Short mmCIF file of C-alpha atoms in Angstrom, two decimals:
data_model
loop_
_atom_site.label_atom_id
_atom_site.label_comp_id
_atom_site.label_asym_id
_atom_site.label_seq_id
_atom_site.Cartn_x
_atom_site.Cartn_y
_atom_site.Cartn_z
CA UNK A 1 -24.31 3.75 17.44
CA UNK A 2 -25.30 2.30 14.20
CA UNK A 3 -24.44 -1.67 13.47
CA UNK A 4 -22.07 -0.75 11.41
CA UNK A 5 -19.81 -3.16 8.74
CA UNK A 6 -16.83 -2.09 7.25
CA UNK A 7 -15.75 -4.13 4.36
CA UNK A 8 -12.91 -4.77 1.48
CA UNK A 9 -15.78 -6.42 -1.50
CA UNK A 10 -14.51 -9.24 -3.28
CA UNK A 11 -12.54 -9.31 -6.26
CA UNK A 12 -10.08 -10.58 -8.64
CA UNK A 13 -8.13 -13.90 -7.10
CA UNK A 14 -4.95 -12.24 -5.46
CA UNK A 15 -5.81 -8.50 -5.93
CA UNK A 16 -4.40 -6.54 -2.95
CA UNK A 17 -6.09 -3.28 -3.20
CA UNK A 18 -6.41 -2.33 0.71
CA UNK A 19 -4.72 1.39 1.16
CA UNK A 20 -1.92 -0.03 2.84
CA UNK A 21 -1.05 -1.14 -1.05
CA UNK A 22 1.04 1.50 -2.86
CA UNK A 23 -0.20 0.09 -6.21
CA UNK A 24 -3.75 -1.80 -6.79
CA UNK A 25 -2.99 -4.81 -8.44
CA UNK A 26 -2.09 -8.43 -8.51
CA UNK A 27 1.37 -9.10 -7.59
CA UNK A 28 4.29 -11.00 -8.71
CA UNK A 29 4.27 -13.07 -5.49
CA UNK A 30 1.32 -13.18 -3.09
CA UNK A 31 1.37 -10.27 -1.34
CA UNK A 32 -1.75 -8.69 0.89
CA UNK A 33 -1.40 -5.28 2.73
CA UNK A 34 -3.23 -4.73 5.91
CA UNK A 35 -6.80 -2.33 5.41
CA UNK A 36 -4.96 -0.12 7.84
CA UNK A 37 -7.66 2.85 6.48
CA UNK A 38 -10.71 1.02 7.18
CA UNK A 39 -9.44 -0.84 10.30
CA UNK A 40 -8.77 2.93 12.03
CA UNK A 41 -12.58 3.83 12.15
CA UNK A 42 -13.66 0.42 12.95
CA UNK A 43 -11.61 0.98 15.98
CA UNK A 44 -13.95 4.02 16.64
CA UNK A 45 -17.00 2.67 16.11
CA UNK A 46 -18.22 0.35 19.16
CA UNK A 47 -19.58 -2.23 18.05
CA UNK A 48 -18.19 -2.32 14.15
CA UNK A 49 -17.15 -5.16 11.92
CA UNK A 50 -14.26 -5.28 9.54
CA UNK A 51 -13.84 -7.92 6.61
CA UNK A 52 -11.15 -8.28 4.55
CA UNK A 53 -12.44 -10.32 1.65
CA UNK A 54 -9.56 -10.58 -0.75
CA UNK A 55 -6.60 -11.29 1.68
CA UNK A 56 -9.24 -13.78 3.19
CA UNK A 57 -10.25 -15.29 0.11
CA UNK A 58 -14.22 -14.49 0.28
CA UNK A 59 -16.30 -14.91 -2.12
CA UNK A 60 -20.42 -12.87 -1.84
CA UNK A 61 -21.48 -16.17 -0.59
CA UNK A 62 -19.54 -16.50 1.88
CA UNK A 63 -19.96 -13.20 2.89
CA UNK A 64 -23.14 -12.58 2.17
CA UNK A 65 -25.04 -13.46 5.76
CA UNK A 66 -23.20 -10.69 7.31
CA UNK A 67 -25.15 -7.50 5.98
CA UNK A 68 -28.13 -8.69 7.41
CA UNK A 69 -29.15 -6.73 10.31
CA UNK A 70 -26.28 -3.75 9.53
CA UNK A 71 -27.07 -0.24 9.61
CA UNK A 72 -24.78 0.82 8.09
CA UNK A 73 -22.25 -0.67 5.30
CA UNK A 74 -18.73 0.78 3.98
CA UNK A 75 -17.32 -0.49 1.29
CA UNK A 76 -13.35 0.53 0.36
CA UNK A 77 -12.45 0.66 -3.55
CA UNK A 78 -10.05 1.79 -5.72
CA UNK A 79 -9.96 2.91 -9.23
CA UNK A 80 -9.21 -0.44 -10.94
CA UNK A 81 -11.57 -2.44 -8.40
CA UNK A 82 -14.52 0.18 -8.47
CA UNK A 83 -16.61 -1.54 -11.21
CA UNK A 84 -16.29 -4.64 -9.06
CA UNK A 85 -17.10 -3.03 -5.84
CA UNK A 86 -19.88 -0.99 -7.37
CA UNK A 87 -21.41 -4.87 -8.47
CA UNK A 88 -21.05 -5.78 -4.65
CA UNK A 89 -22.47 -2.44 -3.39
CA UNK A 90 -25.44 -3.72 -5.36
CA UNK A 91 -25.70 -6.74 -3.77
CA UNK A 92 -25.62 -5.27 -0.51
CA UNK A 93 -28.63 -2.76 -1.03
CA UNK A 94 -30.47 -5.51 -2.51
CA UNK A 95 -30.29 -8.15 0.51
CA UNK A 96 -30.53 -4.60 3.13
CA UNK A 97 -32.30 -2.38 1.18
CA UNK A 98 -32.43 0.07 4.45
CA UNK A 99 -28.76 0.09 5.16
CA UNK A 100 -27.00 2.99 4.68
CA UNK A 101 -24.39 2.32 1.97
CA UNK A 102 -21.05 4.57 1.70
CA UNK A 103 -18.08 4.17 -0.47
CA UNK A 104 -14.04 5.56 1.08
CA UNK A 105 -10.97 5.57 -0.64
CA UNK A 106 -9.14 7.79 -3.28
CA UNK A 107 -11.08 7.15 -6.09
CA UNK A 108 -14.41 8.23 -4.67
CA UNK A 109 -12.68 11.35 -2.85
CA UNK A 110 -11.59 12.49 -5.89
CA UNK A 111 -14.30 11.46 -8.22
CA UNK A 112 -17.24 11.82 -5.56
CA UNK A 113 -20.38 12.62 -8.18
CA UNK A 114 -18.94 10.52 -11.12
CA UNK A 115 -18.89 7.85 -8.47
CA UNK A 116 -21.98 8.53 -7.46
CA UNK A 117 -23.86 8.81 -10.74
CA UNK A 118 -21.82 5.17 -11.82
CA UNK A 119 -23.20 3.32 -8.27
CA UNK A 120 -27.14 3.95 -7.75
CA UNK A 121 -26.77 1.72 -5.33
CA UNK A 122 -24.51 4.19 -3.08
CA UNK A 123 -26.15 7.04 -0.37
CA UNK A 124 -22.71 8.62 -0.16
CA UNK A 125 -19.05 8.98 -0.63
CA UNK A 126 -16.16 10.72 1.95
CA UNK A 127 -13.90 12.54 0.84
CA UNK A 128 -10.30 13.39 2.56
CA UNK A 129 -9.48 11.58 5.59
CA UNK A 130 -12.81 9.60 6.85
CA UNK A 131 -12.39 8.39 10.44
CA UNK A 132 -14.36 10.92 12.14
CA UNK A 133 -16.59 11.14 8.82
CA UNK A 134 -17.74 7.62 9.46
CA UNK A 135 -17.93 7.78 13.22
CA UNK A 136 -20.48 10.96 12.90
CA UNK A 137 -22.33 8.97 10.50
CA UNK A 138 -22.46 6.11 12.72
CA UNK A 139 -23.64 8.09 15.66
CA UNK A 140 -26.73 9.32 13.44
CA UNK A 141 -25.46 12.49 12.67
CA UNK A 142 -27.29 13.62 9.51
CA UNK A 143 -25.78 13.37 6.51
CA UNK A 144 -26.27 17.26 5.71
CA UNK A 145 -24.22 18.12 9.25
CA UNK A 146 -21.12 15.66 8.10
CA UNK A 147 -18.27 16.97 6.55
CA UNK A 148 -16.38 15.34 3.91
CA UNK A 149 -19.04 13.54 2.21
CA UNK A 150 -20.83 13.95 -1.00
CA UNK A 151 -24.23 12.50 -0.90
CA UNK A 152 -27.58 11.55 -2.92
CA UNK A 153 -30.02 13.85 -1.47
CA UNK A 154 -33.52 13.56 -1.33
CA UNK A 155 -34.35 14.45 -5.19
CA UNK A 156 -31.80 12.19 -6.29
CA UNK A 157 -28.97 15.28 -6.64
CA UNK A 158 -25.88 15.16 -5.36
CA UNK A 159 -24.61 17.02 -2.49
CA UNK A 160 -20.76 17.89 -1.65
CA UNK A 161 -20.80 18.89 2.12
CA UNK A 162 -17.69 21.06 3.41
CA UNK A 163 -14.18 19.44 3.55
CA UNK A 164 -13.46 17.64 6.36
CA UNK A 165 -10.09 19.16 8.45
CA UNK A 166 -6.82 17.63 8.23
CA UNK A 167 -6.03 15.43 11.85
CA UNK A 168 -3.55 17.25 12.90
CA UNK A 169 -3.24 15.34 16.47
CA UNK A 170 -2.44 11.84 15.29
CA UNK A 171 -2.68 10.64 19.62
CA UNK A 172 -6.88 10.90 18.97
CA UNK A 173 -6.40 7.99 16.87
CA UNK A 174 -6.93 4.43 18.47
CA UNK A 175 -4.39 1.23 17.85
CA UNK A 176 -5.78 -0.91 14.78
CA UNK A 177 -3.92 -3.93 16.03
CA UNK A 178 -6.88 -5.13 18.45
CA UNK A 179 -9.36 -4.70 15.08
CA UNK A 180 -6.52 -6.84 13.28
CA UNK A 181 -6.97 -9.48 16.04
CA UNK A 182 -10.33 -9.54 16.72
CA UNK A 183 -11.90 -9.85 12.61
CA UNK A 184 -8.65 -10.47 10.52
CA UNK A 185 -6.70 -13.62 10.32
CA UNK A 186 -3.09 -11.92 10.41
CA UNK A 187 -1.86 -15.33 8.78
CA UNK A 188 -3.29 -14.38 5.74
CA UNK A 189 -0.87 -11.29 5.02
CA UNK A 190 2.18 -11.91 3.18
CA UNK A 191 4.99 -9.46 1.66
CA UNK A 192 7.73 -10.84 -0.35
CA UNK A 193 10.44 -8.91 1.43
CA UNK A 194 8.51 -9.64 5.12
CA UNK A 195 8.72 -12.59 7.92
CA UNK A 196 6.01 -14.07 8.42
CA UNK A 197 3.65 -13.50 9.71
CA UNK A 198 3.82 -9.60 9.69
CA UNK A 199 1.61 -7.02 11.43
CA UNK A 200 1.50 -3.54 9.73
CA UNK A 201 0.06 -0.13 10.57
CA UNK A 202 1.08 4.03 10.42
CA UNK A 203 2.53 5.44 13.07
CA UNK A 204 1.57 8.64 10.88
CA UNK A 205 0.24 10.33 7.35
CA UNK A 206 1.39 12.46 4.82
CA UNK A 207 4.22 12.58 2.78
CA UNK A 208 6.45 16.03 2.27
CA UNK A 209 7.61 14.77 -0.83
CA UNK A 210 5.80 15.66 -4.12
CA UNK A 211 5.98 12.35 -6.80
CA UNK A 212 3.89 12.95 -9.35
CA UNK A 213 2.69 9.33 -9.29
CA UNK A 214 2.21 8.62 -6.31
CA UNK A 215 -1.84 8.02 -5.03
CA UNK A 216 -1.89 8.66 -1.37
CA UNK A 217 -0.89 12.24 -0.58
CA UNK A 218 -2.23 13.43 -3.18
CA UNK A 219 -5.74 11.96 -2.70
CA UNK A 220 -6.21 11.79 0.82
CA UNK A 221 -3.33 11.51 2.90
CA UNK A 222 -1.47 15.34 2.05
CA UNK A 223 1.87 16.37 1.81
CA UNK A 224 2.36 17.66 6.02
CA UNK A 225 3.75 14.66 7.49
CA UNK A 226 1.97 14.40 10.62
CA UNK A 227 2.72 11.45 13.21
CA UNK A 228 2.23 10.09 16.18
CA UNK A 229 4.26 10.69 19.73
CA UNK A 230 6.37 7.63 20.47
CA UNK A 231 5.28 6.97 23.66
CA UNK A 232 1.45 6.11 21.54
CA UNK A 233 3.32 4.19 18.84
CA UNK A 234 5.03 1.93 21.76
CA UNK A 235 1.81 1.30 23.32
CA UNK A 236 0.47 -0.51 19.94
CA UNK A 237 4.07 -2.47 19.39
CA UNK A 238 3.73 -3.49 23.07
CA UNK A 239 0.46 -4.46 22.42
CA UNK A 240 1.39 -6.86 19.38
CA UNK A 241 4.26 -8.34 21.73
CA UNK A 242 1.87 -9.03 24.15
CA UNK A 243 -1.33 -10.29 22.42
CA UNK A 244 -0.12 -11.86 18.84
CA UNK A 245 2.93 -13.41 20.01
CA UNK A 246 3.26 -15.19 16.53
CA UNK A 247 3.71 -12.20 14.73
CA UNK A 248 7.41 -12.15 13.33
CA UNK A 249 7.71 -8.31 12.48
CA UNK A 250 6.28 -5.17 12.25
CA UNK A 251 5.95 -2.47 9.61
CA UNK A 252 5.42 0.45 10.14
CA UNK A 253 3.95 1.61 6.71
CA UNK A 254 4.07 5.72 6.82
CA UNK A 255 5.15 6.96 3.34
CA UNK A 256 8.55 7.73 3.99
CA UNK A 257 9.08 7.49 8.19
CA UNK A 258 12.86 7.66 8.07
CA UNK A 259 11.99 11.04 6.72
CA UNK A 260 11.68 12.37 10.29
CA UNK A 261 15.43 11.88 11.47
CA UNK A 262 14.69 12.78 15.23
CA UNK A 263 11.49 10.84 15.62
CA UNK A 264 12.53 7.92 13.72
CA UNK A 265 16.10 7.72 15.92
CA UNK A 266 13.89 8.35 18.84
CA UNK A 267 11.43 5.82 18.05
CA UNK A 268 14.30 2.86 17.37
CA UNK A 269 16.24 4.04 20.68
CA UNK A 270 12.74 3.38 22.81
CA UNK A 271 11.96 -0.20 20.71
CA UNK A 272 15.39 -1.17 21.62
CA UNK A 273 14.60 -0.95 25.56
CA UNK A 274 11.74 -3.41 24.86
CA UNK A 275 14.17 -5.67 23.16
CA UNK A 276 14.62 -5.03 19.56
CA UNK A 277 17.58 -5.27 17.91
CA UNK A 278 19.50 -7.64 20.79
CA UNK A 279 20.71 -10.95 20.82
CA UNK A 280 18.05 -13.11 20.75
CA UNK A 281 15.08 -10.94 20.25
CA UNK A 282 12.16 -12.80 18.08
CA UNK A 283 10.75 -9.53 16.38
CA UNK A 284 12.09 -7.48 13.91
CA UNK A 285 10.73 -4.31 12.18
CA UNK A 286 10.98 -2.56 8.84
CA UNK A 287 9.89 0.57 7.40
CA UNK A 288 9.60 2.92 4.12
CA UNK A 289 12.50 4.89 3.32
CA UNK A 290 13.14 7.07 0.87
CA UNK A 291 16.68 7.13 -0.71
CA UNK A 292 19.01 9.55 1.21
CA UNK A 293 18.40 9.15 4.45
CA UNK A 294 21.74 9.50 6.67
CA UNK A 295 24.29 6.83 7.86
CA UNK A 296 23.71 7.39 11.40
CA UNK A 297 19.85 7.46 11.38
CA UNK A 298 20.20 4.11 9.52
CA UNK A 299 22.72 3.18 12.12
CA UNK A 300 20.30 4.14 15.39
CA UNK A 301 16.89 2.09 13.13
CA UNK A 302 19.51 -1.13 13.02
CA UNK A 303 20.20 -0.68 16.90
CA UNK A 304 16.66 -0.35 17.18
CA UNK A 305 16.22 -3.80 15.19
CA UNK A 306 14.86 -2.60 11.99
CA UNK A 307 15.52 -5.61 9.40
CA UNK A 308 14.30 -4.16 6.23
CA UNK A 309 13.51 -0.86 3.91
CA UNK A 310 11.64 -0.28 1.37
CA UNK A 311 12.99 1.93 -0.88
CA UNK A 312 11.58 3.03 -4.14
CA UNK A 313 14.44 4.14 -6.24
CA UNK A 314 11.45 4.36 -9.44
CA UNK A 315 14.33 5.12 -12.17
CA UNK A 316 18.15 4.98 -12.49
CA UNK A 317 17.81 8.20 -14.92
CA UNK A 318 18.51 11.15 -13.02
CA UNK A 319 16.13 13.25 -15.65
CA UNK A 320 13.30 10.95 -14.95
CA UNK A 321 13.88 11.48 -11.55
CA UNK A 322 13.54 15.14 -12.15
CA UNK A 323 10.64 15.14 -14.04
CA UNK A 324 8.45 12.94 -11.59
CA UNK A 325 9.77 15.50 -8.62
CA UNK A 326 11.20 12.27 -6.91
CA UNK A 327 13.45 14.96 -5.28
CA UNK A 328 16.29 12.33 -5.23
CA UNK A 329 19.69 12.59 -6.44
CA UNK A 330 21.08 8.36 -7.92
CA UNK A 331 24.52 9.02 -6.74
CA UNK A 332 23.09 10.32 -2.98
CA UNK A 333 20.53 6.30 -3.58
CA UNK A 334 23.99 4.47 -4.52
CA UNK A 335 25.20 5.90 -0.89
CA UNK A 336 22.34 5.11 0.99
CA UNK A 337 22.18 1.71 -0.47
CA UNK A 338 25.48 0.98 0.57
CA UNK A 339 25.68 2.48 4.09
CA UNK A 340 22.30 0.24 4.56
CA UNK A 341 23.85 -3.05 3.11
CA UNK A 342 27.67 -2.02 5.30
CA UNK A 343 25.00 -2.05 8.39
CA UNK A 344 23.37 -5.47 7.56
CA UNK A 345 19.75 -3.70 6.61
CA UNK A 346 17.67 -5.47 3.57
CA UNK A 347 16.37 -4.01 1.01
CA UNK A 348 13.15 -4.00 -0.86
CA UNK A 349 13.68 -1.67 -3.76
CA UNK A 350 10.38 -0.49 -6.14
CA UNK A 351 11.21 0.34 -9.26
CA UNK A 352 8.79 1.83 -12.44
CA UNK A 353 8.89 1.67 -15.98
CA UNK A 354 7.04 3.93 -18.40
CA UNK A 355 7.26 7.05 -16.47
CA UNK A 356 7.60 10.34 -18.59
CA UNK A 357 10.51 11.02 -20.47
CA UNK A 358 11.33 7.00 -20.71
CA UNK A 359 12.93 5.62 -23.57
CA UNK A 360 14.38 2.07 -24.44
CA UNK A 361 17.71 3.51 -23.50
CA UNK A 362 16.31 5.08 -19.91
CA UNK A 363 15.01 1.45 -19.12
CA UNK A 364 18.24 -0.08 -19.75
CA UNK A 365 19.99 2.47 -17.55
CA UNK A 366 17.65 1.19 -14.99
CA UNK A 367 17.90 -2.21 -14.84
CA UNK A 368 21.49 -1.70 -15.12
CA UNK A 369 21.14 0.54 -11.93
CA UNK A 370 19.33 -2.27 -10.11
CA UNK A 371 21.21 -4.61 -10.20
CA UNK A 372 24.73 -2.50 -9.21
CA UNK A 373 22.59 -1.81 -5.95
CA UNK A 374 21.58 -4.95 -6.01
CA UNK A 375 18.27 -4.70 -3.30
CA UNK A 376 17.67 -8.10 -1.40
CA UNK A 377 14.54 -8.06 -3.87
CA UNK A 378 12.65 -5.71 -5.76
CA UNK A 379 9.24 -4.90 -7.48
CA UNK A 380 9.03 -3.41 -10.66
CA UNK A 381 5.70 -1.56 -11.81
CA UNK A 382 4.27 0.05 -14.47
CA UNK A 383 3.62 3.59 -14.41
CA UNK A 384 -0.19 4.18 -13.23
CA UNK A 385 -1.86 6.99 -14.09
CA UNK A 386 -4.12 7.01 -10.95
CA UNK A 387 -6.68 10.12 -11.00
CA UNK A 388 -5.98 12.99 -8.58
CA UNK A 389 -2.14 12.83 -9.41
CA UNK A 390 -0.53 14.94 -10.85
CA UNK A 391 1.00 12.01 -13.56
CA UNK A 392 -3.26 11.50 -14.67
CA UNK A 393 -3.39 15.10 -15.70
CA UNK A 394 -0.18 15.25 -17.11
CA UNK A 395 -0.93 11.85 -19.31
CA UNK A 396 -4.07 13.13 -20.05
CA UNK A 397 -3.38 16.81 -21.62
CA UNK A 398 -0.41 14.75 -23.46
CA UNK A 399 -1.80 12.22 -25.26
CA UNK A 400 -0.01 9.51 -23.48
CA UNK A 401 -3.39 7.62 -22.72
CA UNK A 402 -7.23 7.81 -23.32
CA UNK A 403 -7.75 8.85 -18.90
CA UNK A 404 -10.17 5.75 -18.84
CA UNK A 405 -9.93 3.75 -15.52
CA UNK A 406 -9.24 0.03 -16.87
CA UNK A 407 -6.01 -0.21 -15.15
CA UNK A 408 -5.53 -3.82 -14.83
CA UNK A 409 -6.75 -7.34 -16.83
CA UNK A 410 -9.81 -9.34 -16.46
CA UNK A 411 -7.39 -11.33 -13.77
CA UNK A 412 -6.19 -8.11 -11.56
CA UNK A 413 -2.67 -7.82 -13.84
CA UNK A 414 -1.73 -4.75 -14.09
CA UNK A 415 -1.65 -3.02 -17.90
CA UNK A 416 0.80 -0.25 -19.40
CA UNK A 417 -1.18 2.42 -19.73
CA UNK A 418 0.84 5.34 -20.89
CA UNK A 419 2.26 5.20 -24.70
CA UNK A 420 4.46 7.63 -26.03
CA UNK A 421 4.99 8.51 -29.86
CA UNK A 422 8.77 6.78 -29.41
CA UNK A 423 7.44 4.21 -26.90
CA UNK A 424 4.89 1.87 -27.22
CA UNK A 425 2.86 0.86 -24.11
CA UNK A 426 3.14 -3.18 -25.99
CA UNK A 427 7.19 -2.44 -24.71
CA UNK A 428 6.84 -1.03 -21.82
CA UNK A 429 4.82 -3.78 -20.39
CA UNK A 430 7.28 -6.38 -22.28
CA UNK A 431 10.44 -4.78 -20.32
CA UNK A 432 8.78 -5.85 -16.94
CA UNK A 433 9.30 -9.27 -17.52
CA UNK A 434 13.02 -8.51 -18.97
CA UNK A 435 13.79 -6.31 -15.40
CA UNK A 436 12.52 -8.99 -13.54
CA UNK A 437 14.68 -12.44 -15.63
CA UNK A 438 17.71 -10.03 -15.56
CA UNK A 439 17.89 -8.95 -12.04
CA UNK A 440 16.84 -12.45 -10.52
CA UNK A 441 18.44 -14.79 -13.03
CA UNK A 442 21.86 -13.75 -12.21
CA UNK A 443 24.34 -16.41 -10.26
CA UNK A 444 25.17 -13.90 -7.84
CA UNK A 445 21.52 -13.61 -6.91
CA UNK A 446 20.65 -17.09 -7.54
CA UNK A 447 23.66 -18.04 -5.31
CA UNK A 448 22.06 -15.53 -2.45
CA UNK A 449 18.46 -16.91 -2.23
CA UNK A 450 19.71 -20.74 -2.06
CA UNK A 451 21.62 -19.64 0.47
CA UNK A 452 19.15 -18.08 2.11
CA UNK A 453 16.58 -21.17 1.63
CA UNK A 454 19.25 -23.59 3.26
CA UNK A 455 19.82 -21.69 6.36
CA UNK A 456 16.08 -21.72 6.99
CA UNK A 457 13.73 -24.22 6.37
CA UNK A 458 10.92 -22.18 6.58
CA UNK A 459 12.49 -19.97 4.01
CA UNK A 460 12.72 -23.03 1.57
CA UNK A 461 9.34 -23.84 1.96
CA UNK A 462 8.06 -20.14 1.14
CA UNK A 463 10.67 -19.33 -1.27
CA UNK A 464 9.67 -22.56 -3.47
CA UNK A 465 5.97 -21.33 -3.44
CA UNK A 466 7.03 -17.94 -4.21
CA UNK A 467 8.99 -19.39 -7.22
CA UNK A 468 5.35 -20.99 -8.33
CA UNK A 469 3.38 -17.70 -8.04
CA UNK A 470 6.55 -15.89 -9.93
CA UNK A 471 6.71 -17.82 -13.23
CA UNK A 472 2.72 -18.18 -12.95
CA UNK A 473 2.53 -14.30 -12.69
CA UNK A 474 5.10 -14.39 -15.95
CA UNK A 475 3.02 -16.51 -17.67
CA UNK A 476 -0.53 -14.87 -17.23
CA UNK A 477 1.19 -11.64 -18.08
CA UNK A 478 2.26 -13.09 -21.07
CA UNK A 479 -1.77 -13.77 -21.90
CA UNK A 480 -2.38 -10.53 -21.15
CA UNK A 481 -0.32 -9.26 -23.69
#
C-alpha cells in the first residue's frame, strides 16, 4: 500500500469547502463541515493520513513537513477553491517531486482535462464516486487499469479511463468516525444550528430529487438514493457514544434522509433503544429534510431524539419552485413546518436568492415566507451556478452570466453571479443582507435567542461570538460590493 495523504489545501480564512458543505463559501457564522468524502477512502487505505487544513486553521507551513516521504497525495477542491488548490498542488510536487499527485471532487469530475491542462502539477483526476478509485491506486494498480480517472499519460495527453460503477452496496463502506478521531480535531467543527461539538457523516448517497442547483447528485453523488442497513449505521453511532464521549450530536448529512419514510422511522425506533430521545439522554441528532415529509415520520425521528432539520425551502414563490424542479408544493412546506415546530423539532431553513425567474417582487414574497415559518435560524445564499448542474447550462445559454468560475471574493465571500435584464446581480447580492436584518431583527426573534442564551450559559457564550462573526460577515460583504 502506498503512503498515502489525503488532504483539504489551505485557503481563504473561514472557507468551508469540504463535500459535506452544500455551498463552497465563507459563511455568515463559522461554520466547518466534516471531509466526510475524503475521510471514506482514508478509512480504506491502511496506513493513510487525512488533514483538514481549513477547519484546522493550517497554513503550507505548517503543513508542509507532512508530504515528505508520501507516495501518494490527494488533494480535494472545488470550483471556487481550485485556483488555490492548484497553487498548493504545486507546492506539493515541488517538495515530492515523485509523489503521485491526484485531484477528487466535483469540479475535477466534471471538468477532468480542463483541470488537467490548468494544474501541470497534477498526474490525475477521478471522476464519479472515488473510494475504490483511490484504494486501487494506492495498491499500485496502474493508472491505465483504474476506472474513473482521467490522467496525464506518458506524452503529456490526457487519458479518460472507463467510468467507475455506482456503489450500489453502501455495507462495503467502512465508519469515517475512527478517521475523524484519529487525524481531525472534532472541536474544530461548528454549525450554527448544531451543539457542540457535532460529529457528522452519510448513512447514504444520492438524492431522487432533481434541483437544478444543486452540486452533489448531479456531479458525483446521482439521483438513486442508495443507503446503508441500520444495523451498519448503529454500529458507527455506537461507536461515537463509545469513543468521543464529548460529542453533543450527530448528523447524519444524506441529501434528503427523511426521504426514505421506512428506513428513516426504522432507523429512529433502533437509536431510541440505545437511548435517544429519553429523559436524560446527552446526545441528540439531526438530519436533512426536505419539505413534505409526513407528521408521523417526523413524530417516530422526535421519539428517536432527532433535535433538528435542515430544510431548504430555496423560495416562497411557488413558480420558482417549479422552475428549479424543487418538486415542492409552499402550502405542503407551511404544513411540514408546523407539524415539526407542534412536535418540538428545530429548524434550520436554507433559503436562495437570484434563482431563475426572480424578481424584486419574488424576493419579497420570500422573506415574507420566512419569517411566517419562522425556522429556529436560517441561511440565505445566492444562487451558484456550479458546473455540471443543470442551473450552469441553463445560465450559460441565457445570458445570465459569463460561465467563468470566480464564484466568491478575494476573502472566500460568496458573489451574485447570475444577472437578469430586470435584475441586477448588484441587487441580488444587496437583498442578502436585507433577508438576513429582517428575519433576525424582529422582537419576536430577538426575544427567542435571549431566551435561549439565558437558559444556557454555554449558549451565551457562543451566541455572543456568533453575533461578532455575523455583523463582521455584513460588513466585509459590504466591501465586496
Amino acid at each position: 500500500m502506498k503512503r498515502t495523504l489525503l488532504m483539504q489545501g489551505p485557503s481563504f480564512d473561514g472557507y468551508d469547502g469540504g463535500a459535506g458543505a452544500r455551498y463552497q463559501m465563507k459563511r455568515e457564522v463559522k461554520s466547518f463541515w466534516y471531509p466526510t468524502w475524503l475521510a471514506q477512502p482514508a478509512a480504506m487505505i491502511e496506513g493513510s493520513r487525512l488533514i483538514d487544513a481549513p477547519a484546522h486553521d493550517q497554513s503550507w507551513d505548517d503543513i508542509a513537513h507532512e508530504i515528505d516521504g508520501m507516495e501518494l497525495v490527494i488533494l480535494h477542491t472545488s470550483t471556487p477553491s481550485f485556483n488555490q488548490d492548484c497553487r498548493t498542488a504545486e507546492l506539493v510536487k515541488a517538495r515530492n517531486p515523485d509523489c503521485l499527485l491526484g485531484m477528487v471532487g466535483a469540479k475535477v469530475a466534471i471538468q477532468p482535462d480542463e483541470s488537467l491542462a490548468a494544474c501541470p502539477a497534477l498526474d490525475f483526476v477521478a471522476r464519479e464516486e472515488y473510494d475504490f478509485t483511490l484504494v486501487e491506486i494506492a495498491e499500485g494498480k496502474p493508472l491505465a487499469e483504474v476506472d474513473g480517472i482521467t490522467w496525464r499519460g506518458p506524452d503529456g495527453a490526457f487519458v479518460r479511463n472507463k467510468d467507475r460503477a455506482i456503489i450500489e452496496d453502501m455495507d462495503v463502506l467502512p465508519m469515517v468516525s475512527p478517521v475523524y478521531k484519529k487525524h481531525l480535531d472534532f472541536t474544530k467543527y461548528f454549525g450554527g444550528y448544531q451543539r457542540h461539538p457535532y460529529v457528522s457523516f452519510y448513512t447514504g448517497r444520492g438524492c431522487k430529487s432533481r434541483c437544478t442547483f444543486c452540486l452533489w447528485p448531479q456531479t458525483i453523488s446521482g439521483h438513486n438514493y442508495r443507503y446503508r442497513s441500520v444495523p451498519k449505521v448503529i454500529e458507527e453511532v455506537q461507536y461515537i457514544l463509545r469513543e468521543m464521549p464529548e460529542v453533543k450530536e450527530i448528523f447524519f448529512d444524506d441529501d434528503t434522509l427523511a426521504d426514505a419514510h421506512e428506513h428513516v422511522t426504522e432507523l429512529s425506533k433502533e437509536l431510541r433503544k440505545l437511548g435517544f430521545g429519553t429523559p436524560g439522554f446527552p446526545v441528540t441528532w439531526g438530519c436533512n429534510a426536505k419539505a413534505n415529509v409526513p407528521q408521523p415520520v417526523l413524530k417516530a425521528m422526535k421519539e428517536g431524539g432527532c433535535r433538528v432539520l435542515l430544510v431548504g425551502y430555496e423560495s416562497g414563490n411557488q413558480q420558482i419552485l417549479h422552475n428549479i424542479k424543487k418538486g415542492l408544493r409552499t402550502d405542503v412546506a407551511r404544513r411540514f413546518t408546523k407539524d415539526a415546530h407542534d412536535l418540538g423539532l428545530t429548524i434550520h431553513g436554507t433559503f436562495i436568492l437570484g434563482l431563475p425567474g426572480e424578481t424584486l417582487e419574488t424576493i419579497e414574497e420570500t422573506i415574507r415566507y420566512a419569517m411566517e415559518l419562522n425556522p429556529h435560524t436560517i441561511q440565505v445564499s445566492l444562487a451558484a451556478p456550479y458546473p455540471g448542474t443543470f442551473l450552469y447550462k441553463q445560465a450559460t445559454e441565457n445570458g445570465w452570466f459569463d460561465g467563468s468560475d470566480h464564484l466568491l471574493t478575494d476573502g472566500g465571500t460568496q458573489i451574485a453571479q447570475l444577472s437578469y435584464p430586470h435584475l441586477s446581480s448588484e441587487v441580488i447580492f444587496d437583498k442578502v443582507e436585507e433577508m438576513y436584518k429582517r428575519f433576525y431583527f424582529r422582537p419576536r426573534k430577538i426575544g427567542a435567542i435571549m431566551g435561549e442564551m439565558l437558559r444556557d450559559w454555554d449558549m451565551m457564550k457562543r451566541r455572543l461570538r456568533e453575533g461578532v462573526e455575523f455583523f463582521d460577515f455584513l460588513r466585509k460583504r459590504k466591501e465586496a460590493a
